[in-house]
Structures are given as C-alpha cells and as structure tokens.
Short mmCIF file of N, CA and C in Angstrom, two decimals:
data_model
loop_
_atom_site.label_atom_id
_atom_site.label_comp_id
_atom_site.label_asym_id
_atom_site.label_seq_id
_atom_site.Cartn_x
_atom_site.Cartn_y
_atom_site.Cartn_z
N LYS A 1 27.82 -22.53 38.11
CA LYS A 1 28.39 -21.82 36.97
C LYS A 1 27.47 -20.70 36.50
N GLY A 2 26.77 -20.05 37.41
CA GLY A 2 25.91 -18.94 37.04
C GLY A 2 24.58 -19.35 36.42
N ARG A 3 24.20 -20.60 36.54
CA ARG A 3 22.94 -21.09 35.98
C ARG A 3 21.97 -21.43 37.10
N TYR A 4 20.71 -21.35 36.78
CA TYR A 4 19.69 -21.71 37.76
C TYR A 4 19.19 -23.11 37.51
N LEU A 5 18.75 -23.76 38.56
CA LEU A 5 18.24 -25.11 38.47
C LEU A 5 17.03 -25.22 39.37
N SER A 6 16.00 -25.87 38.89
CA SER A 6 14.82 -26.14 39.70
C SER A 6 14.69 -27.63 39.89
N ILE A 7 14.43 -28.04 41.10
CA ILE A 7 14.22 -29.46 41.40
C ILE A 7 12.82 -29.59 41.99
N PHE A 8 12.05 -30.50 41.42
CA PHE A 8 10.68 -30.70 41.87
C PHE A 8 10.49 -32.14 42.30
N LYS A 9 9.61 -32.32 43.24
CA LYS A 9 9.23 -33.66 43.66
C LYS A 9 8.42 -34.31 42.54
N PHE A 10 8.64 -35.60 42.30
CA PHE A 10 7.89 -36.32 41.28
C PHE A 10 6.42 -36.37 41.66
N ILE A 11 5.57 -36.09 40.70
CA ILE A 11 4.12 -36.14 40.91
C ILE A 11 3.56 -37.19 39.97
N LYS A 12 2.87 -38.14 40.54
CA LYS A 12 2.27 -39.19 39.73
C LYS A 12 1.09 -38.63 38.95
N GLY A 13 1.02 -38.99 37.68
CA GLY A 13 -0.09 -38.56 36.86
C GLY A 13 0.34 -38.23 35.46
N SER A 14 -0.62 -37.81 34.66
CA SER A 14 -0.36 -37.42 33.28
C SER A 14 -1.36 -36.33 32.90
N HIS A 15 -1.10 -35.69 31.77
CA HIS A 15 -2.05 -34.69 31.29
C HIS A 15 -3.32 -35.42 30.86
N PRO A 16 -4.47 -34.89 31.23
CA PRO A 16 -5.72 -35.59 30.88
C PRO A 16 -5.94 -35.60 29.38
N ARG A 17 -6.10 -36.80 28.83
CA ARG A 17 -6.37 -36.93 27.40
C ARG A 17 -7.87 -36.87 27.12
N LYS A 18 -8.64 -37.34 28.09
CA LYS A 18 -10.10 -37.33 27.95
C LYS A 18 -10.69 -36.79 29.24
N LEU A 19 -11.61 -35.87 29.09
CA LEU A 19 -12.27 -35.28 30.24
C LEU A 19 -13.37 -36.22 30.72
N THR A 20 -13.43 -36.44 32.02
CA THR A 20 -14.50 -37.24 32.63
C THR A 20 -15.18 -36.39 33.69
N LYS A 21 -16.32 -36.84 34.14
CA LYS A 21 -17.06 -36.13 35.18
C LYS A 21 -16.20 -36.03 36.44
N LYS A 22 -15.55 -37.12 36.82
CA LYS A 22 -14.71 -37.13 38.03
C LYS A 22 -13.56 -36.15 37.92
N ILE A 23 -12.92 -36.08 36.73
CA ILE A 23 -11.81 -35.14 36.54
C ILE A 23 -12.34 -33.71 36.62
N ALA A 24 -13.49 -33.43 36.00
CA ALA A 24 -14.08 -32.10 36.04
C ALA A 24 -14.39 -31.70 37.48
N GLU A 25 -14.92 -32.64 38.27
CA GLU A 25 -15.20 -32.36 39.69
C GLU A 25 -13.92 -32.06 40.46
N SER A 26 -12.91 -32.88 40.23
CA SER A 26 -11.65 -32.71 40.94
C SER A 26 -10.98 -31.39 40.60
N ILE A 27 -10.96 -31.05 39.32
CA ILE A 27 -10.35 -29.78 38.91
C ILE A 27 -11.13 -28.61 39.47
N GLY A 28 -12.45 -28.68 39.43
CA GLY A 28 -13.29 -27.61 39.99
C GLY A 28 -13.00 -27.37 41.45
N LYS A 29 -12.92 -28.45 42.22
CA LYS A 29 -12.65 -28.34 43.66
C LYS A 29 -11.27 -27.74 43.91
N GLU A 30 -10.26 -28.26 43.24
CA GLU A 30 -8.89 -27.81 43.50
C GLU A 30 -8.62 -26.39 43.02
N VAL A 31 -9.17 -26.01 41.88
CA VAL A 31 -8.99 -24.63 41.42
C VAL A 31 -9.73 -23.68 42.36
N GLY A 32 -10.90 -24.10 42.83
CA GLY A 32 -11.63 -23.30 43.82
C GLY A 32 -10.82 -23.11 45.09
N LEU A 33 -10.19 -24.19 45.57
CA LEU A 33 -9.34 -24.08 46.76
C LEU A 33 -8.14 -23.17 46.52
N MET A 34 -7.54 -23.28 45.33
CA MET A 34 -6.41 -22.41 44.99
C MET A 34 -6.84 -20.95 45.01
N HIS A 35 -7.98 -20.64 44.39
CA HIS A 35 -8.45 -19.25 44.36
C HIS A 35 -8.84 -18.76 45.75
N LYS A 36 -9.45 -19.62 46.53
CA LYS A 36 -9.82 -19.24 47.89
C LYS A 36 -8.56 -18.89 48.69
N MET A 37 -7.56 -19.73 48.60
CA MET A 37 -6.32 -19.50 49.33
C MET A 37 -5.64 -18.22 48.85
N MET A 38 -5.56 -18.03 47.55
CA MET A 38 -4.88 -16.86 47.02
C MET A 38 -5.66 -15.58 47.29
N HIS A 39 -6.98 -15.67 47.29
CA HIS A 39 -7.79 -14.47 47.58
C HIS A 39 -7.67 -14.08 49.04
N GLU A 40 -7.52 -15.06 49.92
CA GLU A 40 -7.38 -14.77 51.35
C GLU A 40 -5.98 -14.28 51.71
N TYR A 41 -5.02 -14.53 50.82
CA TYR A 41 -3.65 -14.08 51.04
C TYR A 41 -3.63 -12.56 51.03
N LYS A 42 -3.09 -11.97 52.06
CA LYS A 42 -3.08 -10.51 52.17
C LYS A 42 -1.87 -9.93 51.44
N VAL A 43 -2.17 -9.10 50.46
CA VAL A 43 -1.13 -8.45 49.68
C VAL A 43 -0.74 -7.16 50.38
N SER A 44 0.55 -6.90 50.49
CA SER A 44 1.01 -5.74 51.24
C SER A 44 0.86 -4.42 50.50
N SER A 45 0.77 -4.44 49.17
CA SER A 45 0.66 -3.19 48.40
C SER A 45 -0.76 -2.64 48.47
N PRO A 46 -0.93 -1.40 48.92
CA PRO A 46 -2.29 -0.84 49.02
C PRO A 46 -2.96 -0.65 47.66
N GLU A 47 -2.16 -0.50 46.58
CA GLU A 47 -2.77 -0.29 45.27
C GLU A 47 -3.39 -1.58 44.71
N LEU A 48 -3.10 -2.72 45.33
CA LEU A 48 -3.66 -3.98 44.86
C LEU A 48 -4.92 -4.30 45.66
N ALA A 49 -5.97 -3.60 45.38
CA ALA A 49 -7.25 -3.82 46.07
C ALA A 49 -7.80 -5.18 45.67
N THR A 50 -8.55 -5.82 46.57
CA THR A 50 -9.08 -7.15 46.26
C THR A 50 -10.42 -7.09 45.53
N LEU A 51 -10.99 -5.92 45.36
CA LEU A 51 -12.27 -5.82 44.67
C LEU A 51 -12.26 -4.53 43.86
N ASN A 52 -12.53 -4.64 42.57
CA ASN A 52 -12.54 -3.41 41.78
C ASN A 52 -13.95 -2.83 41.77
N LYS A 53 -14.12 -1.71 41.11
CA LYS A 53 -15.42 -1.03 41.13
C LYS A 53 -16.53 -1.81 40.46
N ASN A 54 -16.19 -2.80 39.62
CA ASN A 54 -17.21 -3.60 38.96
C ASN A 54 -17.59 -4.85 39.76
N GLY A 55 -17.02 -5.03 40.92
CA GLY A 55 -17.34 -6.20 41.74
C GLY A 55 -16.55 -7.44 41.35
N LEU A 56 -15.50 -7.26 40.55
CA LEU A 56 -14.67 -8.39 40.15
C LEU A 56 -13.47 -8.46 41.08
N ARG A 57 -13.33 -9.60 41.76
CA ARG A 57 -12.23 -9.76 42.70
C ARG A 57 -10.92 -10.07 41.99
N LYS A 58 -9.85 -9.61 42.63
CA LYS A 58 -8.51 -9.87 42.12
C LYS A 58 -7.72 -10.64 43.16
N CYS A 59 -6.78 -11.42 42.67
CA CYS A 59 -5.82 -12.12 43.51
C CYS A 59 -4.69 -12.61 42.62
N VAL A 60 -3.70 -13.26 43.18
CA VAL A 60 -2.67 -13.87 42.36
C VAL A 60 -3.33 -15.08 41.69
N ILE A 61 -3.22 -15.13 40.36
CA ILE A 61 -3.82 -16.23 39.61
C ILE A 61 -2.73 -17.03 38.90
N HIS A 62 -3.07 -18.21 38.46
CA HIS A 62 -2.15 -19.07 37.73
C HIS A 62 -1.75 -18.41 36.41
N GLY A 63 -2.73 -17.95 35.66
CA GLY A 63 -2.48 -17.22 34.44
C GLY A 63 -2.44 -18.06 33.16
N ASP A 64 -2.37 -19.37 33.28
CA ASP A 64 -2.31 -20.22 32.09
C ASP A 64 -2.88 -21.61 32.38
N LEU A 65 -4.03 -21.63 33.04
CA LEU A 65 -4.64 -22.92 33.36
C LEU A 65 -5.18 -23.57 32.11
N GLY A 66 -4.93 -24.83 31.96
CA GLY A 66 -5.41 -25.61 30.83
C GLY A 66 -4.94 -27.04 31.00
N HIS A 67 -5.36 -27.92 30.12
CA HIS A 67 -5.06 -29.33 30.29
C HIS A 67 -3.56 -29.63 30.25
N THR A 68 -2.77 -28.78 29.60
CA THR A 68 -1.32 -29.04 29.55
C THR A 68 -0.62 -28.65 30.85
N ASN A 69 -1.31 -27.94 31.73
CA ASN A 69 -0.73 -27.56 33.02
C ASN A 69 -1.44 -28.25 34.19
N ILE A 70 -2.10 -29.34 33.87
CA ILE A 70 -2.82 -30.11 34.88
C ILE A 70 -2.37 -31.56 34.79
N MET A 71 -2.18 -32.18 35.94
CA MET A 71 -1.84 -33.60 35.99
C MET A 71 -2.96 -34.32 36.73
N VAL A 72 -3.36 -35.47 36.21
CA VAL A 72 -4.40 -36.28 36.84
C VAL A 72 -3.92 -37.72 36.96
N ASP A 73 -4.47 -38.41 37.92
CA ASP A 73 -4.22 -39.84 38.09
C ASP A 73 -5.48 -40.43 38.69
N LYS A 74 -5.97 -41.49 38.09
CA LYS A 74 -7.18 -42.18 38.56
C LYS A 74 -8.34 -41.20 38.74
N ASN A 75 -8.59 -40.40 37.71
CA ASN A 75 -9.70 -39.44 37.70
C ASN A 75 -9.63 -38.38 38.79
N LYS A 76 -8.43 -38.08 39.27
CA LYS A 76 -8.27 -37.08 40.31
C LYS A 76 -7.10 -36.17 39.96
N LEU A 77 -7.30 -34.87 40.16
CA LEU A 77 -6.23 -33.92 39.93
C LEU A 77 -5.10 -34.17 40.93
N THR A 78 -3.88 -34.30 40.43
CA THR A 78 -2.73 -34.51 41.32
C THR A 78 -1.85 -33.27 41.39
N ALA A 79 -1.90 -32.41 40.37
CA ALA A 79 -1.06 -31.21 40.39
C ALA A 79 -1.53 -30.17 39.38
N ILE A 80 -1.29 -28.93 39.75
CA ILE A 80 -1.40 -27.82 38.81
C ILE A 80 0.04 -27.36 38.61
N LEU A 81 0.49 -27.38 37.36
CA LEU A 81 1.88 -27.12 37.02
C LEU A 81 2.08 -25.74 36.41
N ASP A 82 3.33 -25.34 36.30
CA ASP A 82 3.78 -24.21 35.49
C ASP A 82 3.16 -22.88 35.92
N TYR A 83 3.69 -22.32 36.96
CA TYR A 83 3.21 -21.04 37.46
C TYR A 83 4.02 -19.87 36.88
N ASN A 84 4.66 -20.08 35.72
CA ASN A 84 5.48 -19.02 35.11
C ASN A 84 4.66 -17.79 34.74
N ASP A 85 3.38 -17.96 34.47
CA ASP A 85 2.54 -16.83 34.09
C ASP A 85 1.70 -16.30 35.25
N ALA A 86 2.00 -16.72 36.48
CA ALA A 86 1.23 -16.26 37.64
C ALA A 86 1.40 -14.74 37.77
N HIS A 87 0.30 -14.09 38.06
CA HIS A 87 0.32 -12.64 38.23
C HIS A 87 -0.96 -12.21 38.96
N TYR A 88 -1.01 -10.96 39.32
CA TYR A 88 -2.15 -10.40 40.03
C TYR A 88 -3.17 -9.93 39.00
N ASN A 89 -4.37 -10.53 39.03
CA ASN A 89 -5.38 -10.19 38.05
C ASN A 89 -6.75 -10.66 38.55
N TYR A 90 -7.75 -10.51 37.71
CA TYR A 90 -9.09 -10.97 38.05
C TYR A 90 -9.09 -12.48 38.16
N LEU A 91 -9.65 -13.00 39.25
CA LEU A 91 -9.62 -14.46 39.44
C LEU A 91 -10.40 -15.20 38.37
N ILE A 92 -11.40 -14.57 37.77
CA ILE A 92 -12.13 -15.27 36.71
C ILE A 92 -11.31 -15.40 35.43
N SER A 93 -10.16 -14.72 35.38
CA SER A 93 -9.27 -14.91 34.23
C SER A 93 -8.78 -16.35 34.16
N ASP A 94 -8.54 -16.97 35.31
CA ASP A 94 -8.14 -18.38 35.33
C ASP A 94 -9.25 -19.27 34.80
N LEU A 95 -10.48 -18.97 35.19
CA LEU A 95 -11.61 -19.77 34.69
C LEU A 95 -11.75 -19.59 33.18
N ALA A 96 -11.49 -18.39 32.70
CA ALA A 96 -11.57 -18.12 31.27
C ALA A 96 -10.52 -18.91 30.48
N CYS A 97 -9.45 -19.31 31.14
CA CYS A 97 -8.44 -20.18 30.49
C CYS A 97 -8.95 -21.61 30.40
N LEU A 98 -9.64 -22.07 31.42
CA LEU A 98 -10.10 -23.46 31.48
C LEU A 98 -11.33 -23.73 30.63
N ILE A 99 -12.26 -22.80 30.59
CA ILE A 99 -13.55 -23.03 29.93
C ILE A 99 -13.41 -23.41 28.46
N PRO A 100 -12.52 -22.76 27.68
CA PRO A 100 -12.36 -23.20 26.28
C PRO A 100 -11.93 -24.66 26.15
N TRP A 101 -11.19 -25.18 27.13
CA TRP A 101 -10.82 -26.58 27.11
C TRP A 101 -12.06 -27.47 27.18
N PHE A 102 -13.00 -27.11 28.04
CA PHE A 102 -14.26 -27.87 28.11
C PHE A 102 -14.99 -27.79 26.77
N MET A 103 -14.96 -26.62 26.15
CA MET A 103 -15.64 -26.43 24.86
C MET A 103 -14.95 -27.24 23.76
N ASN A 104 -13.62 -27.19 23.73
CA ASN A 104 -12.85 -27.84 22.68
C ASN A 104 -12.81 -29.35 22.83
N SER A 105 -12.92 -29.85 24.04
CA SER A 105 -12.83 -31.29 24.28
C SER A 105 -14.11 -32.02 23.88
N GLY A 106 -15.14 -31.26 23.53
CA GLY A 106 -16.41 -31.88 23.18
C GLY A 106 -17.19 -32.32 24.41
N ASN A 107 -16.76 -31.85 25.56
CA ASN A 107 -17.41 -32.24 26.82
C ASN A 107 -17.95 -31.03 27.56
N LEU A 108 -18.66 -30.18 26.83
CA LEU A 108 -19.23 -28.99 27.44
C LEU A 108 -20.18 -29.33 28.57
N ASN A 109 -20.75 -30.54 28.54
CA ASN A 109 -21.68 -30.94 29.60
C ASN A 109 -20.97 -31.11 30.95
N PHE A 110 -19.62 -31.18 30.95
CA PHE A 110 -18.89 -31.27 32.22
C PHE A 110 -18.61 -29.89 32.81
N LEU A 111 -18.86 -28.82 32.07
CA LEU A 111 -18.62 -27.48 32.60
C LEU A 111 -19.49 -27.19 33.82
N PRO A 112 -20.79 -27.50 33.81
CA PRO A 112 -21.59 -27.27 35.03
C PRO A 112 -21.08 -28.09 36.22
N VAL A 113 -20.57 -29.29 35.97
CA VAL A 113 -20.00 -30.13 37.03
C VAL A 113 -18.79 -29.43 37.64
N PHE A 114 -17.90 -28.94 36.76
CA PHE A 114 -16.72 -28.19 37.21
C PHE A 114 -17.14 -26.98 38.05
N MET A 115 -18.07 -26.18 37.51
CA MET A 115 -18.48 -24.95 38.20
C MET A 115 -19.15 -25.24 39.54
N LYS A 116 -19.93 -26.32 39.61
CA LYS A 116 -20.59 -26.68 40.86
C LYS A 116 -19.55 -26.99 41.94
N GLU A 117 -18.54 -27.78 41.58
CA GLU A 117 -17.49 -28.13 42.54
C GLU A 117 -16.67 -26.91 42.92
N TYR A 118 -16.37 -26.08 41.93
CA TYR A 118 -15.62 -24.85 42.18
C TYR A 118 -16.36 -23.98 43.21
N GLU A 119 -17.66 -23.80 42.97
CA GLU A 119 -18.43 -22.90 43.84
C GLU A 119 -18.77 -23.51 45.20
N LYS A 120 -18.59 -24.79 45.37
CA LYS A 120 -18.71 -25.37 46.71
C LYS A 120 -17.62 -24.82 47.61
N VAL A 121 -16.49 -24.48 47.01
CA VAL A 121 -15.32 -24.02 47.76
C VAL A 121 -15.17 -22.50 47.69
N PHE A 122 -15.45 -21.93 46.52
CA PHE A 122 -15.22 -20.50 46.31
C PHE A 122 -16.35 -19.95 45.45
N LYS A 123 -17.27 -19.23 46.07
CA LYS A 123 -18.44 -18.69 45.37
C LYS A 123 -18.09 -17.47 44.53
N LEU A 124 -18.56 -17.49 43.29
CA LEU A 124 -18.45 -16.32 42.44
C LEU A 124 -19.61 -15.38 42.76
N ASN A 125 -19.37 -14.09 42.71
CA ASN A 125 -20.46 -13.15 42.90
C ASN A 125 -21.17 -12.93 41.55
N SER A 126 -22.27 -12.22 41.55
CA SER A 126 -23.06 -12.05 40.32
C SER A 126 -22.30 -11.29 39.25
N ASP A 127 -21.50 -10.30 39.63
CA ASP A 127 -20.70 -9.56 38.64
C ASP A 127 -19.70 -10.49 37.95
N GLU A 128 -19.09 -11.38 38.72
CA GLU A 128 -18.13 -12.33 38.14
C GLU A 128 -18.82 -13.30 37.19
N LYS A 129 -19.97 -13.81 37.59
CA LYS A 129 -20.72 -14.73 36.72
C LYS A 129 -21.12 -14.03 35.43
N ASN A 130 -21.59 -12.80 35.53
CA ASN A 130 -22.03 -12.06 34.34
C ASN A 130 -20.86 -11.68 33.43
N SER A 131 -19.67 -11.49 34.00
CA SER A 131 -18.50 -11.08 33.21
C SER A 131 -17.75 -12.26 32.60
N LEU A 132 -18.00 -13.45 33.09
CA LEU A 132 -17.25 -14.62 32.65
C LEU A 132 -17.30 -14.85 31.14
N PRO A 133 -18.47 -14.76 30.48
CA PRO A 133 -18.49 -14.96 29.02
C PRO A 133 -17.56 -14.00 28.27
N GLU A 134 -17.51 -12.74 28.70
CA GLU A 134 -16.62 -11.78 28.04
C GLU A 134 -15.15 -12.14 28.26
N PHE A 135 -14.81 -12.60 29.45
CA PHE A 135 -13.44 -13.02 29.73
C PHE A 135 -13.07 -14.24 28.88
N VAL A 136 -14.00 -15.17 28.71
CA VAL A 136 -13.75 -16.35 27.86
C VAL A 136 -13.53 -15.91 26.42
N ARG A 137 -14.39 -15.03 25.93
CA ARG A 137 -14.27 -14.53 24.56
C ARG A 137 -12.91 -13.84 24.36
N ASN A 138 -12.50 -13.03 25.32
CA ASN A 138 -11.20 -12.36 25.22
C ASN A 138 -10.05 -13.35 25.25
N ARG A 139 -10.17 -14.39 26.06
CA ARG A 139 -9.12 -15.41 26.12
C ARG A 139 -8.99 -16.13 24.78
N ILE A 140 -10.12 -16.53 24.21
CA ILE A 140 -10.10 -17.24 22.93
C ILE A 140 -9.50 -16.34 21.84
N GLN A 141 -9.91 -15.07 21.81
CA GLN A 141 -9.37 -14.14 20.82
C GLN A 141 -7.87 -13.95 21.01
N GLY A 142 -7.42 -13.88 22.26
CA GLY A 142 -6.00 -13.73 22.55
C GLY A 142 -5.19 -14.93 22.09
N VAL A 143 -5.71 -16.13 22.33
CA VAL A 143 -5.01 -17.34 21.91
C VAL A 143 -4.95 -17.42 20.38
N LEU A 144 -6.04 -17.08 19.72
CA LEU A 144 -6.04 -17.10 18.25
C LEU A 144 -5.05 -16.08 17.68
N SER A 145 -5.01 -14.91 18.27
CA SER A 145 -4.07 -13.88 17.82
C SER A 145 -2.63 -14.32 18.05
N TRP A 146 -2.36 -14.90 19.22
CA TRP A 146 -1.02 -15.40 19.55
C TRP A 146 -0.61 -16.48 18.55
N THR A 147 -1.52 -17.42 18.27
CA THR A 147 -1.23 -18.51 17.33
C THR A 147 -0.92 -17.96 15.95
N GLU A 148 -1.72 -17.00 15.50
CA GLU A 148 -1.48 -16.39 14.19
C GLU A 148 -0.11 -15.71 14.14
N ASP A 149 0.24 -14.99 15.19
CA ASP A 149 1.55 -14.32 15.25
C ASP A 149 2.69 -15.33 15.21
N ILE A 150 2.56 -16.43 15.93
CA ILE A 150 3.59 -17.46 15.96
C ILE A 150 3.78 -18.06 14.56
N ILE A 151 2.69 -18.37 13.88
CA ILE A 151 2.77 -18.97 12.55
C ILE A 151 3.37 -17.98 11.55
N LYS A 152 2.90 -16.73 11.58
CA LYS A 152 3.40 -15.73 10.64
C LYS A 152 4.88 -15.44 10.85
N SER A 153 5.32 -15.42 12.09
CA SER A 153 6.72 -15.09 12.37
C SER A 153 7.64 -16.30 12.26
N LYS A 154 7.03 -17.47 12.07
CA LYS A 154 7.79 -18.73 11.96
C LYS A 154 8.65 -18.98 13.20
N ARG A 155 8.12 -18.58 14.37
CA ARG A 155 8.84 -18.80 15.63
C ARG A 155 8.44 -20.11 16.30
N HIS A 156 7.84 -21.00 15.57
CA HIS A 156 7.42 -22.27 16.15
C HIS A 156 8.37 -23.38 15.71
N LYS A 157 8.36 -24.44 16.48
CA LYS A 157 9.13 -25.63 16.12
C LYS A 157 8.31 -26.44 15.13
N PRO A 158 8.95 -27.17 14.23
CA PRO A 158 8.19 -28.00 13.27
C PRO A 158 7.22 -28.95 13.97
N SER A 159 7.58 -29.43 15.15
CA SER A 159 6.70 -30.35 15.87
C SER A 159 5.42 -29.68 16.35
N GLN A 160 5.41 -28.35 16.44
CA GLN A 160 4.22 -27.62 16.89
C GLN A 160 3.24 -27.33 15.76
N LEU A 161 3.70 -27.41 14.53
CA LEU A 161 2.88 -27.00 13.40
C LEU A 161 1.56 -27.75 13.29
N PRO A 162 1.52 -29.08 13.44
CA PRO A 162 0.20 -29.74 13.36
C PRO A 162 -0.77 -29.21 14.42
N TYR A 163 -0.25 -28.94 15.62
CA TYR A 163 -1.11 -28.40 16.68
C TYR A 163 -1.59 -26.99 16.32
N LEU A 164 -0.69 -26.17 15.82
CA LEU A 164 -1.05 -24.80 15.50
C LEU A 164 -2.02 -24.74 14.33
N LYS A 165 -1.91 -25.63 13.37
CA LYS A 165 -2.82 -25.64 12.22
C LYS A 165 -4.23 -26.08 12.63
N ARG A 166 -4.30 -26.96 13.66
CA ARG A 166 -5.60 -27.45 14.12
C ARG A 166 -6.43 -26.32 14.70
N GLY A 167 -5.74 -25.41 15.48
CA GLY A 167 -6.30 -24.34 16.26
C GLY A 167 -7.59 -23.82 15.79
#
C-alpha cells in the first residue's frame, strides 16, 4: 500500500546499562573493524578523498554511535544498530560520539581499554589523535544545543523530559 517495511534478524542482547572492561574491549575491537572495513571500501566519487589536508581520514561512518545504538550480551558487543545517520565524514567523528558516553558513565578509566582495542585493528594517525579532543568538544556542544532546541520548541514526548532535564 505504498509503505516501506524493514525486517531484521533478531539479535540477542540489550543496551549496556553498565560499562565493563570486557564491553569496552569488545566495542573498541568492533568499531575498529567497522572503520577499517569502511575506510578500505573504495568510493567511486573522486571528490570524496580518503585523506584531507590535515591528515584526517574520511570514510562512511555510523554518525550516531552511543550506548543506545549498541547491543551487548555476556560482556560482548552483538550489534551496532541504527545506521540512519550514516554519512561520509571524518572517521574520528564516530569516536567523538562514543567518548562522552565513557565520560558520562563514570567509567572514564575504560576509555584507554576501548582505544587500545580499537587501535589493535585500526591505527589512528597523530593528526587524528591530536584532533580527537576538539571533535569530542564539538559533539558535546552539538548535543547540548540540540537538547536545548528540543526543550524550547516542545518537540519532545513527555516520556523524554526526565532524560532531557538530566542532560
């Protein structure tokens, strides 16, 4: 009847409520593999260069990585969900989405564990490492601005308000 339908295979797991070392390792490894695969994917458009003048690599990224788009089971990542925001951008933009989760969860000590596993699979260059704090800062500012806009415009559901007020 002119409507679209998506059917997905059931994936065992749930959104991680508590970050553990094993989960951080698993996410680091799998996100590294995703970036490695996407960076190796050859894009046909010549204007989509894989390295910009600042040494920051680009590829198709998830665009909204965070605990709500991750499924885990038995301390292991089982799926990365919701690729609606996937687009061509700096690969460290995905890391900038994840890092605030480590900060907010009170488990900042798991960030080096995540990064170690990530870099076992996909090494960041020095320009990417040096630019990462700025990307994280921009991500946090963007989320805060988005949250403020949602609250001011009253475009949120009542069930979202406690979450938005916590922000």
